[in-house]
Coordinates of C-alpha atoms and ligand atoms in Angstrom, one line a residue:
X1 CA -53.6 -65.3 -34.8
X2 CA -55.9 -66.1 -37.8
X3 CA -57.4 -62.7 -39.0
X4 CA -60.9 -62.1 -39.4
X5 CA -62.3 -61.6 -43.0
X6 CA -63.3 -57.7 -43.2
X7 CA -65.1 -55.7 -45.4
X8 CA -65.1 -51.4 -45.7
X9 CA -68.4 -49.8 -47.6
X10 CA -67.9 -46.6 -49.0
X11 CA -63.9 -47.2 -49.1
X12 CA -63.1 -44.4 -51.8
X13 CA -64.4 -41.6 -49.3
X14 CA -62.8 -39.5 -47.0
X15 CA -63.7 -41.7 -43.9
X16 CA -63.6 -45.0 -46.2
X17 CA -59.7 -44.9 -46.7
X18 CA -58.7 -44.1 -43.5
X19 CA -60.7 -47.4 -42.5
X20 CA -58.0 -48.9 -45.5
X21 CA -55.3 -46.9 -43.8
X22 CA -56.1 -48.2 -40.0
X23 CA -56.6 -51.9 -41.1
X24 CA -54.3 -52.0 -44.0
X25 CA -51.9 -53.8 -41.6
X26 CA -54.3 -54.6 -38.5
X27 CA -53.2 -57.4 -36.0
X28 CA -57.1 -58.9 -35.7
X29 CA -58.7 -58.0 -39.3
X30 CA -57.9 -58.2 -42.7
X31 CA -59.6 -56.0 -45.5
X32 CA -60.9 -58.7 -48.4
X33 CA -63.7 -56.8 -49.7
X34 CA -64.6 -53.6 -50.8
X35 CA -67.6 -51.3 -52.2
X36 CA -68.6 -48.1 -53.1
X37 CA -71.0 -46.7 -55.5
X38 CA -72.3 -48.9 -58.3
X39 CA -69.9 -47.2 -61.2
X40 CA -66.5 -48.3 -59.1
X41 CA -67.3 -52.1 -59.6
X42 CA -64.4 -54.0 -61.4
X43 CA -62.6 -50.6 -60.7
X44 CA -59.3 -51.0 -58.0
X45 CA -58.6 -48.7 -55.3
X46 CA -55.4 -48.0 -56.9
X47 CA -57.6 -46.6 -59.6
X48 CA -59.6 -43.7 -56.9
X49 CA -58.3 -40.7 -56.0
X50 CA -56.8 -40.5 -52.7
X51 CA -58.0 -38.0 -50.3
X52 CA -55.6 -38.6 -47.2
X53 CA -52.1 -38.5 -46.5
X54 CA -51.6 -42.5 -45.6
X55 CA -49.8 -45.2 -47.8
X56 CA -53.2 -47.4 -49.2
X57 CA -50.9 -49.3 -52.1
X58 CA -50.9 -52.7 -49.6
X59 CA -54.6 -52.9 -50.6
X60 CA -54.0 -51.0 -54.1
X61 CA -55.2 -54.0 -55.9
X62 CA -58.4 -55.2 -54.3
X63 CA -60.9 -54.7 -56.8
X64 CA -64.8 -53.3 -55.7
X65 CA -67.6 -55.6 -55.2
X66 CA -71.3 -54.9 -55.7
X67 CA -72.7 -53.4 -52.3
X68 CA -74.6 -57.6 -52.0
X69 CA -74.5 -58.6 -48.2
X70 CA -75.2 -62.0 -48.6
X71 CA -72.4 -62.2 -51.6
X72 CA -70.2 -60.7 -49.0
X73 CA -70.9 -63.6 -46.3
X74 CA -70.9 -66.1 -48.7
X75 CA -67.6 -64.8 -49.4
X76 CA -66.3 -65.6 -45.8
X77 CA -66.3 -62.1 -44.6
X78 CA -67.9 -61.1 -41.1
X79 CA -67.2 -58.1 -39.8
X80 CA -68.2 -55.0 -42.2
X81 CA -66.8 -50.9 -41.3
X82 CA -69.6 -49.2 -43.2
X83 CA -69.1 -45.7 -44.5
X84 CA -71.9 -45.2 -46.3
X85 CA -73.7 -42.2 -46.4
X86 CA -77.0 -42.5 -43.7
X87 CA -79.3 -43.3 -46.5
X88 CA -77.9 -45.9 -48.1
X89 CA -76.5 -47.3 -44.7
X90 CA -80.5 -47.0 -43.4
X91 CA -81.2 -50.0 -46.4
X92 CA -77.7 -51.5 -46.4
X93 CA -76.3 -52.1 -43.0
X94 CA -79.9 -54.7 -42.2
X95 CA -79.4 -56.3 -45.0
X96 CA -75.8 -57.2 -43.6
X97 CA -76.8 -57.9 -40.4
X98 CA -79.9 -60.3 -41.2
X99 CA -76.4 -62.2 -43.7
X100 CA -74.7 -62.4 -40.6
X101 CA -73.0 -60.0 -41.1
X102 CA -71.2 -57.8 -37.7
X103 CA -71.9 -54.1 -39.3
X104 CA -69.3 -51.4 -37.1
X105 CA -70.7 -48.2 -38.9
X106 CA -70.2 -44.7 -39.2
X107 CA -73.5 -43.5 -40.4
X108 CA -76.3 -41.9 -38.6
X109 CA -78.9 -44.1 -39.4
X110 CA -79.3 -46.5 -36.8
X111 CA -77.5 -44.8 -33.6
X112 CA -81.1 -44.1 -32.3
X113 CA -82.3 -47.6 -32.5
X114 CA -82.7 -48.8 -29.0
X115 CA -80.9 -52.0 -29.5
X116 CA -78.1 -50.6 -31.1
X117 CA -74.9 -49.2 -29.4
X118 CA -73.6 -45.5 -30.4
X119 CA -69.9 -47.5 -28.2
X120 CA -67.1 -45.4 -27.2
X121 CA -65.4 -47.9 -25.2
X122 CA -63.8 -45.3 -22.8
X123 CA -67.6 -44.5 -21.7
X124 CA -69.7 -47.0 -22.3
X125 CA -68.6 -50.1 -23.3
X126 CA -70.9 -51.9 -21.5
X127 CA -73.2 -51.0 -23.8
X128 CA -71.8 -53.4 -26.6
X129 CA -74.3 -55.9 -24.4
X130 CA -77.3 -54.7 -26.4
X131 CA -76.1 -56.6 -29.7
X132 CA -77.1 -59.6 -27.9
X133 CA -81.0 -58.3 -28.3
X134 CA -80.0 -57.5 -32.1
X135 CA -79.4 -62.0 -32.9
X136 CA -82.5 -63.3 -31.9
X137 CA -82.7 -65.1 -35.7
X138 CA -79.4 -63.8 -36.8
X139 CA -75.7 -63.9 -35.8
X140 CA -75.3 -59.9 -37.7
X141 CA -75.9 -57.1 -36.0
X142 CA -75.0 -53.2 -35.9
X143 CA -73.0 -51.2 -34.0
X144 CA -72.4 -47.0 -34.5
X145 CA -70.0 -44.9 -33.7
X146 CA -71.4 -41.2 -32.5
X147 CA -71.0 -38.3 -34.6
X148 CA -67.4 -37.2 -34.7
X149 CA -68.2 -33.7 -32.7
X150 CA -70.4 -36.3 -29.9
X151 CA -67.4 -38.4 -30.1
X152 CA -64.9 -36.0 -28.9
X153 CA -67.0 -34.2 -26.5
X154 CA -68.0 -37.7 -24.8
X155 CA -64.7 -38.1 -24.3
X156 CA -63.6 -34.7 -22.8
X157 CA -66.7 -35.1 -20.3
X158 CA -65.7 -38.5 -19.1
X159 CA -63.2 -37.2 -16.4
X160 CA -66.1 -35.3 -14.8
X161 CA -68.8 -37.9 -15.2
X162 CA -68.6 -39.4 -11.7
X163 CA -68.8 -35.8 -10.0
X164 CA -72.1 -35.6 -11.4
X165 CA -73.0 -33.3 -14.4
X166 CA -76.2 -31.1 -14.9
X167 CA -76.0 -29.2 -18.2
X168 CA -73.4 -28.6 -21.0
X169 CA -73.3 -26.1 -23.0
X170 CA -71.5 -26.0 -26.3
X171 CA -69.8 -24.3 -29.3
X172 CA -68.3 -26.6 -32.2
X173 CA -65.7 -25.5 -34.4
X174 CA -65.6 -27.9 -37.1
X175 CA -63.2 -28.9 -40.3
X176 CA -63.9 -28.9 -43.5
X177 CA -63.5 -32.8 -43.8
X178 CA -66.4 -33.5 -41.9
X179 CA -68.5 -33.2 -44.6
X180 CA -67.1 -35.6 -46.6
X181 CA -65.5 -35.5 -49.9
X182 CA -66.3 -33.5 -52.2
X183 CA -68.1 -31.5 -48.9
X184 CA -68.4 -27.9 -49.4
X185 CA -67.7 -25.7 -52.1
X186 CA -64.4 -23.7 -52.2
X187 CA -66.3 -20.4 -52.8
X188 CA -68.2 -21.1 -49.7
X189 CA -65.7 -22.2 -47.0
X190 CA -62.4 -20.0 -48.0
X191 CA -62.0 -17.1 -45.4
X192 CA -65.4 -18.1 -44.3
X193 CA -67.5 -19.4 -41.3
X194 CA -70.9 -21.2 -41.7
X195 CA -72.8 -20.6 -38.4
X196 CA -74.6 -23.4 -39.2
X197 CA -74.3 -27.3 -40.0
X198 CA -77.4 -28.9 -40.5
X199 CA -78.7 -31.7 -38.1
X200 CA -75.2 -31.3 -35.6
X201 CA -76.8 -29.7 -32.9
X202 CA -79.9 -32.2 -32.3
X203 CA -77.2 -35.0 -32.8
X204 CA -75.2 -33.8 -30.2
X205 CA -78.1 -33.6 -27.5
X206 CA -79.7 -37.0 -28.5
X207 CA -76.8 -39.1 -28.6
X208 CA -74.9 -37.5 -25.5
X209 CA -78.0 -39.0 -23.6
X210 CA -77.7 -42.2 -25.3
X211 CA -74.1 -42.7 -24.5
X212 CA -73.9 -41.5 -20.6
X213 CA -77.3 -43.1 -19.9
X214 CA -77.8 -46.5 -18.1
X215 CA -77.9 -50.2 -19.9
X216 CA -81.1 -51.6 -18.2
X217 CA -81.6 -54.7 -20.0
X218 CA -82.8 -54.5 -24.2
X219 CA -82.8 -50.7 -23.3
X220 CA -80.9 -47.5 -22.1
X221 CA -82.2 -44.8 -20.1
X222 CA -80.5 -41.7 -21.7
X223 CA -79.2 -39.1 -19.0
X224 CA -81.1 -36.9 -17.8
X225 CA -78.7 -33.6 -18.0
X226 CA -79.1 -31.0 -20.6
X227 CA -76.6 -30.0 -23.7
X228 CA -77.3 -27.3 -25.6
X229 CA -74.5 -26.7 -28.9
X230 CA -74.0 -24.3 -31.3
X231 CA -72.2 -26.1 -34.5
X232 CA -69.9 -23.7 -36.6
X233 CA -68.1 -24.9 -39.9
X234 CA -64.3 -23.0 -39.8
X235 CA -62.4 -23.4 -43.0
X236 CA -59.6 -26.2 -41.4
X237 CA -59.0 -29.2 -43.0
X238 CA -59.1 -31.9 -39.6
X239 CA -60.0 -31.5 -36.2
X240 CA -63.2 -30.4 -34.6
X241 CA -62.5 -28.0 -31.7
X242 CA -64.9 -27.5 -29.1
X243 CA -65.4 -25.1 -26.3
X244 CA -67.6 -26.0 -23.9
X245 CA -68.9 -24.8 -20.4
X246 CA -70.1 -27.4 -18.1
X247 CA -72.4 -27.5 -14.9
X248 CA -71.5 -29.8 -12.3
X249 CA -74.5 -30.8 -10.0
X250 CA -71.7 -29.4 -7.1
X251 CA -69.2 -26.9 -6.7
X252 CA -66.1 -28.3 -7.7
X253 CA -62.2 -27.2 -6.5
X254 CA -59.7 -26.5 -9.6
X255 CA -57.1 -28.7 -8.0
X256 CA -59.6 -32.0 -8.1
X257 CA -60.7 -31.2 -11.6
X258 CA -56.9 -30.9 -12.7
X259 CA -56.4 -34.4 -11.1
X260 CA -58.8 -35.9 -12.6
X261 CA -58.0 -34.6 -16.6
X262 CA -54.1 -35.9 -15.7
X263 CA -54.8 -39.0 -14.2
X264 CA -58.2 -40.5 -17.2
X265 CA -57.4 -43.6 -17.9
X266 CA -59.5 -46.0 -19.7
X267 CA -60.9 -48.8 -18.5
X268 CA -59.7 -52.5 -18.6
X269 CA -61.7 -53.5 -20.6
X270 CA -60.4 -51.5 -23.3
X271 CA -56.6 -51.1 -22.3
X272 CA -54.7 -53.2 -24.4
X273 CA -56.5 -52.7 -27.7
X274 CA -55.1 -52.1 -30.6
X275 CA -56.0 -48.9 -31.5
X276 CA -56.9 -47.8 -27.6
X277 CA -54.9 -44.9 -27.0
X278 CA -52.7 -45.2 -23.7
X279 CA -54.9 -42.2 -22.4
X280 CA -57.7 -41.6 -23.8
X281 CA -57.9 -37.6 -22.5
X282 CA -54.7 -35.2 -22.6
X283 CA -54.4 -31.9 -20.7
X284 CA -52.4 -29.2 -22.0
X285 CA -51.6 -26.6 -20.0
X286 CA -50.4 -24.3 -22.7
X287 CA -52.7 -21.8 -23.1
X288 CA -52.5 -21.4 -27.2
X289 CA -53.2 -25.5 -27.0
X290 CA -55.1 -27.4 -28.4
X291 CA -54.9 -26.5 -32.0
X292 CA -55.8 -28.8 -35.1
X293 CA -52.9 -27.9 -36.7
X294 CA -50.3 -29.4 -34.0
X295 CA -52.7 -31.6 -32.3
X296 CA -55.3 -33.7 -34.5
X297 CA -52.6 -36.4 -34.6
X298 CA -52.5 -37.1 -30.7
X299 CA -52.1 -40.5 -28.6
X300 CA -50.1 -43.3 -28.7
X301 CA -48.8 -45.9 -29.5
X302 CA -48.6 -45.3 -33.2
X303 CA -51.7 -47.0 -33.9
X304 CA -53.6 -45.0 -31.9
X305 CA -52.4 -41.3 -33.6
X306 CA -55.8 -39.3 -33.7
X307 CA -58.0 -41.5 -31.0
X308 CA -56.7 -38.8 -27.6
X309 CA -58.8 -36.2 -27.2
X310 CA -56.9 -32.9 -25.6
X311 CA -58.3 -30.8 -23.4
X312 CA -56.8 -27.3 -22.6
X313 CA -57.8 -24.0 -21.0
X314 CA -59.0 -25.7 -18.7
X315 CA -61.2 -22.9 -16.0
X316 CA -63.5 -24.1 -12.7
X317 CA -65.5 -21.8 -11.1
X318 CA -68.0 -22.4 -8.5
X319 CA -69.7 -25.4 -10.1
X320 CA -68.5 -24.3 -13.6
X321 CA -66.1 -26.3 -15.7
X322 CA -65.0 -24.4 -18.8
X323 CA -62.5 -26.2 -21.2
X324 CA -61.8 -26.3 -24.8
X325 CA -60.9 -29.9 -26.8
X326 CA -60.4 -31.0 -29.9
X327 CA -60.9 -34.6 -31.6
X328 CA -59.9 -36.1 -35.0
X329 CA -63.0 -36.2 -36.6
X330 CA -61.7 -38.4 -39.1
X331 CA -59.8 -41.0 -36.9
X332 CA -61.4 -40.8 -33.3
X333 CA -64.7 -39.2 -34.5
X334 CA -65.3 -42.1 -37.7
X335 CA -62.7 -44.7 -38.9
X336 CA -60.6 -45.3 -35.6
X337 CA -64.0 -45.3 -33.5
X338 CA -65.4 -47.8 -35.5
X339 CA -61.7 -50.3 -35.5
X340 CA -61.6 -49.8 -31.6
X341 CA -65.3 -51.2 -31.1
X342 CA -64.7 -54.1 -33.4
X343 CA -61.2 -54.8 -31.3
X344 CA -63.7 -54.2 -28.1
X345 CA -66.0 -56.3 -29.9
X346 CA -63.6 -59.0 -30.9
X347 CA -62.0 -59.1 -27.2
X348 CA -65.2 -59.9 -25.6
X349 CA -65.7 -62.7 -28.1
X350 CA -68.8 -61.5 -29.9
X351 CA -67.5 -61.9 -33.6
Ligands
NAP1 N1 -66.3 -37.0 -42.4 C1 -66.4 -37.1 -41.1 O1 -65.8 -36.4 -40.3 C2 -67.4 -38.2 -40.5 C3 -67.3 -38.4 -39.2 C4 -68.2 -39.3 -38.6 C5 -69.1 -40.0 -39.3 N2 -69.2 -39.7 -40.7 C6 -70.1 -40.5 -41.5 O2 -69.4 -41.5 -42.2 C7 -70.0 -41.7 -43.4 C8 -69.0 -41.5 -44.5 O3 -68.6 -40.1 -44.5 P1 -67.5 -39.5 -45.5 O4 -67.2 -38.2 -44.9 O5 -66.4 -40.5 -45.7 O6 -68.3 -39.4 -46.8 P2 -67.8 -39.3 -48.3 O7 -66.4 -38.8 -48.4 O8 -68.9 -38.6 -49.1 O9 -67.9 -40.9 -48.8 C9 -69.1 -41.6 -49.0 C10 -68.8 -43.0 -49.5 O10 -70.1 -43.6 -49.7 C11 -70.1 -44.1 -51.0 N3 -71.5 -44.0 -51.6 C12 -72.2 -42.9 -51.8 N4 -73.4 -43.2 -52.3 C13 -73.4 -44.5 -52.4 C14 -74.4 -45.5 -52.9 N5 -75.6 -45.0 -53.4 N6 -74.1 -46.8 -52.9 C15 -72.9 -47.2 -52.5 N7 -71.9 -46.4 -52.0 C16 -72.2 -45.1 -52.0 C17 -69.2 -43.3 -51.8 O11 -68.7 -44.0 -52.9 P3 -68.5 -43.3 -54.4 O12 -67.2 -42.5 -54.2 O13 -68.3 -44.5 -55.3 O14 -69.7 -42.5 -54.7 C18 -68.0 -43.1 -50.8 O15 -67.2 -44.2 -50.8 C19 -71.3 -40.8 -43.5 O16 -72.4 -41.5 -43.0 C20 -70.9 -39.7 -42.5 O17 -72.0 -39.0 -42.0 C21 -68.3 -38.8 -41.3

């Protein structure tokens, strides 16, 4: 198969090499481009610090262009994994979808805009139908990934989505790393915890809604149930665990929940993908599980290490579901999000 001209913004960051780590060697894309700040021009990603534990020197030499969309697709490239920070994505990423450009970003900026997806494919992959509304007078158009603690809570809901949910209610306990690179200060975070992580909570709400709500034509009609989070920053390095309590619209027996976490599978449309873990949802039964330190790096096949989400001390009551989970911020939660909807993407021919 001919591999599809690719391009990562904002590849010296924390989220920008794993993108050079998960397509380094990608069955459907090849990295030809890459960009960063205006200083790294000429400069080669051999020549930037590197933040993660992953082998980059296959793409060591690729030099950075100038953040130029149209130079981009004039170059040949057509798909672009943005990890640019939300303001520059907010002038960037419609630039490069008005080039033609297929934008499969990480940012915040646009996952609000009703024509654009926030696509997990587990949950909502029909969704990916509202790029369509995006190329009236262009072939570009942007998709987003959600925030990385959205992204893994989405995920540890979908087993209970068909039994009908009414509120959630949430604490986040979140790694350092997912505030980028250089991120907090030492002095701050060391034997610390920040009660506090600016924006997180509102995200969380808004684009829960988004995600679980209903494609009706150019639009979605967010869901109608409630979450409430409290975001905390812990001093780990990957991994955002969450504990959550959830109300079902009816009581619920222990042994049906149970079922349901073993026996999550995704759906066809994503099984099969390259970086699609073969379930997207694990349930420990260990009661000191999940923890970041063992458990950031689950699902398989290799490809997919970091897209499962785990889900353990799992409790039902009444019409209660309590659980915690945890997600790779990093890989499920930003780069490995944003490969699986361009494989999604790809599969359904829309590239
Ligand atoms: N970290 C996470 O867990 C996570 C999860 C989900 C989503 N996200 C989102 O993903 C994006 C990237 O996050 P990150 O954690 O990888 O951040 P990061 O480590 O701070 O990296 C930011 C990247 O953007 C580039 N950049 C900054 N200002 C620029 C400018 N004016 N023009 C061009 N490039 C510029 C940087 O290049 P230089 O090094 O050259 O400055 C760097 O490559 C953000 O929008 C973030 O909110 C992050």
């Amino acid at each position: 198969m001919t591999k599809l001209p690719c391009a990562v913004l904002g590849a010296t960051g924390v989220v920008g090499q794993y993108f050079l780590a998960l397509l380094a060697d990608h069955p459907e894309f090849q990295v030809q481009k890459v960009c960063a700040s205006e200083s790294r021009t000429g400069r080669r990603i051999a020549d930037v610090p590197r933040l993660i534990d992953a082998d980059l020197s296959a793409l060591g030499d690729l030099e950075f262009s100038p953040l130029d969309m149209v130079s981009l697709a004039d170059a040949g490239i057509r798909v672009v994994f943005s990890a640019l920070p939300a303001d520059v994505s907010k002038q960037i990423e419609p630039q490069a979808a008005q080039a033609g450009l297929c934008v499969f970003s990480n940012a915040s900026a646009f996952r609000m805009a009703p024509q654009v997806p926030i696509l997990i494919p587990e949950v909502n992959a029909d969704q990916l139908a509202l790029v369509e509304y995006q190329q009236r007078d262009t072939s570009g158009f942007i998709v987003t990934n959600a925030n990385c603690t959205t992204t893994g809570l989405a995920l540890a809901l979908l087993p209970l989505r068909a039994l009908g949910i009414r509120r959630v209610i949430l604490s986040s306990y979140q790694a350092i790393s997912g505030a980028g690179y250089p991120g907090l200060s030492a002095l701050d975070i060391s034997g610390n915890v920040i009660p506090y992580i600016a924006g997180e909570e509102e995200k969380i709400a808004l684009e829960s809604g988004k995600i679980f709500g209903r494609l009706n034509g150019e639009t979605i009609c967010h869901a109608d149930w409630e979450v409430q989070a409290h975001c905390i920053r812990v001093p780990t390095r990957v991994g955002h665990l969450l504990s959550v309590h959830v109300e079902m619209e009816k009581t619920v027996a222990e042994s049906q929940i149970v079922q349901l976490y073993e026996h999550c599978e995704a759906p066809l449309a994503v099984q099969g993908l390259a970086t699609a873990p073969h379930k997207p949802v694990l349930l420990t039964k260990d009661p000191c599980r999940p923890q970041p330190l063992h458990d950031v790096l689950a699902g398989t096949p290799a490809r997919a290490r970091g897209m499962a989400v785990t889900v353990g001390r799992l409790q039902v009551k009444g019409n209660a579901v309590r659980f915690v989970a945890l997600a790779n911020n990093l890989i499920r939660g930003a780069a490995g999000g944003s490969v699986l909807n361009a494989e999604l993407a790809h599969r359904e021919g829309r590239l």
